[in-house]
């Protein structure tokens, strides 16, 4: 049996045990610092955007500093999707989804297999909380 990544195990443990607020806040801030450092070190767009805004990973100590991070404009997602992929990952080997949204211009989002499975699990959990059960019939509407 494969072991879950450490952060998933930590999330599961914290929510199952209903941890106290201070510990949850500390966990959230620690994960944010890790995410910002990863983006700066490995994702070309975020490294360039943070440098242009004078932000370095050590400037972000927690959620209170999130306003310092640059916003990701939609046109960057549309025109430079591969600049949003971490170095060392091949965009051709990632799971890609496309959306045209309200603008009609194609947007490509890349996911690793782990991210795709995690997002699917979150969606299934949300649907279960709304009353959906396994093997229930469902209908979809396309407008």
CSV table of C-alpha atoms in Angstrom, one decimal:
chain,number,residue,atom,x,y,z
A,1,UNK,CA,0.0,0.0,0.0
A,2,UNK,CA,1.3,3.4,-1.0
A,3,UNK,CA,1.8,6.0,1.8
A,4,UNK,CA,0.0,9.3,1.6
A,5,UNK,CA,2.2,12.4,1.2
A,6,UNK,CA,2.9,13.9,4.6
A,7,UNK,CA,0.7,17.0,4.2
A,8,UNK,CA,-2.3,14.9,3.2
A,9,UNK,CA,-1.8,12.7,6.3
A,10,UNK,CA,-1.5,15.9,8.4
A,11,UNK,CA,-4.7,17.4,6.9
A,12,UNK,CA,-6.6,14.2,7.5
A,13,UNK,CA,-5.4,13.9,11.1
A,14,UNK,CA,-6.1,17.6,11.9
A,15,UNK,CA,-9.7,17.5,10.6
A,16,UNK,CA,-10.5,14.1,12.1
A,17,UNK,CA,-9.3,15.2,15.5
A,18,UNK,CA,-10.8,18.7,15.2
A,19,UNK,CA,-7.6,20.4,16.2
A,20,UNK,CA,-7.6,23.7,18.0
A,21,UNK,CA,-7.6,26.9,16.0
A,22,UNK,CA,-4.0,28.0,16.8
A,23,UNK,CA,-2.6,24.8,15.6
A,24,UNK,CA,-4.7,24.9,12.5
A,25,UNK,CA,-3.5,28.4,11.8
A,26,UNK,CA,0.1,27.5,12.3
A,27,UNK,CA,-0.3,24.5,9.9
A,28,UNK,CA,-2.0,26.8,7.2
A,29,UNK,CA,0.8,29.4,7.5
A,30,UNK,CA,3.5,26.7,7.3
A,31,UNK,CA,1.9,25.2,4.1
A,32,UNK,CA,1.6,28.7,2.6
A,33,UNK,CA,5.3,29.4,3.2
A,34,UNK,CA,6.1,26.0,1.6
A,35,UNK,CA,3.9,26.8,-1.4
A,36,UNK,CA,5.4,30.2,-1.9
A,37,UNK,CA,9.0,28.9,-1.7
A,38,UNK,CA,8.2,26.2,-4.1
A,39,UNK,CA,6.6,28.6,-6.6
A,40,UNK,CA,9.6,31.0,-6.3
A,41,UNK,CA,12.2,28.2,-6.7
A,42,UNK,CA,10.5,26.1,-9.4
A,43,UNK,CA,7.8,28.0,-11.4
A,44,UNK,CA,9.2,30.5,-13.9
A,45,UNK,CA,6.2,32.8,-14.0
A,46,UNK,CA,5.9,33.2,-10.2
A,47,UNK,CA,9.6,33.7,-9.8
A,48,UNK,CA,9.6,36.5,-12.3
A,49,UNK,CA,6.4,38.1,-11.0
A,50,UNK,CA,7.6,38.0,-7.4
A,51,UNK,CA,10.9,39.5,-8.3
A,52,UNK,CA,9.1,42.3,-10.3
A,53,UNK,CA,7.1,43.0,-7.1
A,54,UNK,CA,10.1,42.9,-4.8
A,55,UNK,CA,8.8,39.9,-3.0
A,56,UNK,CA,10.9,37.0,-1.8
A,57,UNK,CA,9.6,33.8,-0.1
A,58,UNK,CA,11.0,34.9,3.3
A,59,UNK,CA,8.7,38.0,3.2
A,60,UNK,CA,5.7,35.7,3.4
A,61,UNK,CA,5.3,34.4,6.9
A,62,UNK,CA,1.6,33.5,6.8
A,63,UNK,CA,-1.8,34.4,5.5
A,64,UNK,CA,-1.4,38.0,6.9
A,65,UNK,CA,1.2,38.6,4.1
A,66,UNK,CA,-0.8,37.2,1.2
A,67,UNK,CA,-1.6,40.7,0.0
A,68,UNK,CA,2.1,41.0,-1.0
A,69,UNK,CA,1.9,38.3,-3.6
A,70,UNK,CA,1.3,39.2,-7.2
A,71,UNK,CA,-2.1,38.4,-8.8
A,72,UNK,CA,-2.1,35.9,-11.7
A,73,UNK,CA,-3.8,37.6,-14.6
A,74,UNK,CA,-6.1,35.5,-16.8
A,75,UNK,CA,-4.2,36.6,-20.0
A,76,UNK,CA,-1.0,35.0,-18.5
A,77,UNK,CA,-2.9,31.7,-18.0
A,78,UNK,CA,-4.1,31.9,-21.5
A,79,UNK,CA,-0.9,32.9,-23.3
A,80,UNK,CA,1.8,31.3,-21.2
A,81,UNK,CA,0.4,28.0,-19.6
A,82,UNK,CA,3.8,26.3,-19.7
A,83,UNK,CA,5.4,29.1,-17.6
A,84,UNK,CA,3.0,28.0,-14.8
A,85,UNK,CA,4.4,24.4,-14.8
A,86,UNK,CA,7.2,23.7,-12.2
A,87,UNK,CA,10.6,23.1,-13.6
A,88,UNK,CA,11.3,19.4,-13.9
A,89,UNK,CA,7.8,18.5,-15.0
A,90,UNK,CA,7.0,17.9,-18.6
A,91,UNK,CA,3.7,19.7,-19.6
A,92,UNK,CA,3.2,17.0,-22.2
A,93,UNK,CA,3.0,14.3,-19.5
A,94,UNK,CA,0.6,16.2,-17.2
A,95,UNK,CA,-3.2,15.9,-17.3
A,96,UNK,CA,-4.6,19.0,-19.0
A,97,UNK,CA,-8.1,20.4,-18.8
A,98,UNK,CA,-9.4,23.3,-21.0
A,99,UNK,CA,-12.0,25.9,-20.4
A,100,UNK,CA,-13.2,28.8,-22.5
A,101,UNK,CA,-15.0,30.4,-19.6
A,102,UNK,CA,-17.0,33.5,-20.3
A,103,UNK,CA,-14.4,35.1,-22.6
A,104,UNK,CA,-14.4,32.4,-25.3
A,105,UNK,CA,-10.6,32.2,-25.2
A,106,UNK,CA,-9.1,28.8,-24.4
A,107,UNK,CA,-7.5,28.4,-20.9
A,108,UNK,CA,-5.3,25.3,-20.3
A,109,UNK,CA,-4.7,24.1,-16.7
A,110,UNK,CA,-2.2,21.3,-16.1
A,111,UNK,CA,-2.4,18.9,-13.2
A,112,UNK,CA,-0.2,16.1,-11.9
A,113,UNK,CA,-1.9,12.7,-11.3
A,114,UNK,CA,-1.8,13.4,-7.5
A,115,UNK,CA,-3.4,16.8,-7.9
A,116,UNK,CA,-6.1,15.3,-10.1
A,117,UNK,CA,-6.9,12.5,-7.7
A,118,UNK,CA,-6.9,15.0,-4.7
A,119,UNK,CA,-9.3,17.3,-6.6
A,120,UNK,CA,-11.6,14.4,-7.5
A,121,UNK,CA,-11.6,13.3,-3.8
A,122,UNK,CA,-12.5,16.8,-2.7
A,123,UNK,CA,-15.3,17.0,-5.2
A,124,UNK,CA,-16.6,13.5,-4.2
A,125,UNK,CA,-16.5,14.6,-0.5
A,126,UNK,CA,-18.5,17.8,-1.3
A,127,UNK,CA,-21.1,15.9,-3.3
A,128,UNK,CA,-21.4,13.4,-0.5
A,129,UNK,CA,-22.0,16.2,2.0
A,130,UNK,CA,-24.8,17.3,-0.3
A,131,UNK,CA,-26.4,13.9,-0.2
A,132,UNK,CA,-24.9,12.1,-3.2
A,133,UNK,CA,-24.1,8.5,-2.7
A,134,UNK,CA,-21.9,6.1,-4.7
A,135,UNK,CA,-23.5,4.8,-7.9
A,136,UNK,CA,-26.3,7.3,-7.7
A,137,UNK,CA,-27.6,8.4,-11.1
A,138,UNK,CA,-26.8,11.9,-12.1
A,139,UNK,CA,-27.6,14.2,-15.0
A,140,UNK,CA,-25.5,17.1,-16.3
A,141,UNK,CA,-26.6,20.2,-18.1
A,142,UNK,CA,-24.5,21.9,-20.7
A,143,UNK,CA,-25.5,25.5,-21.4
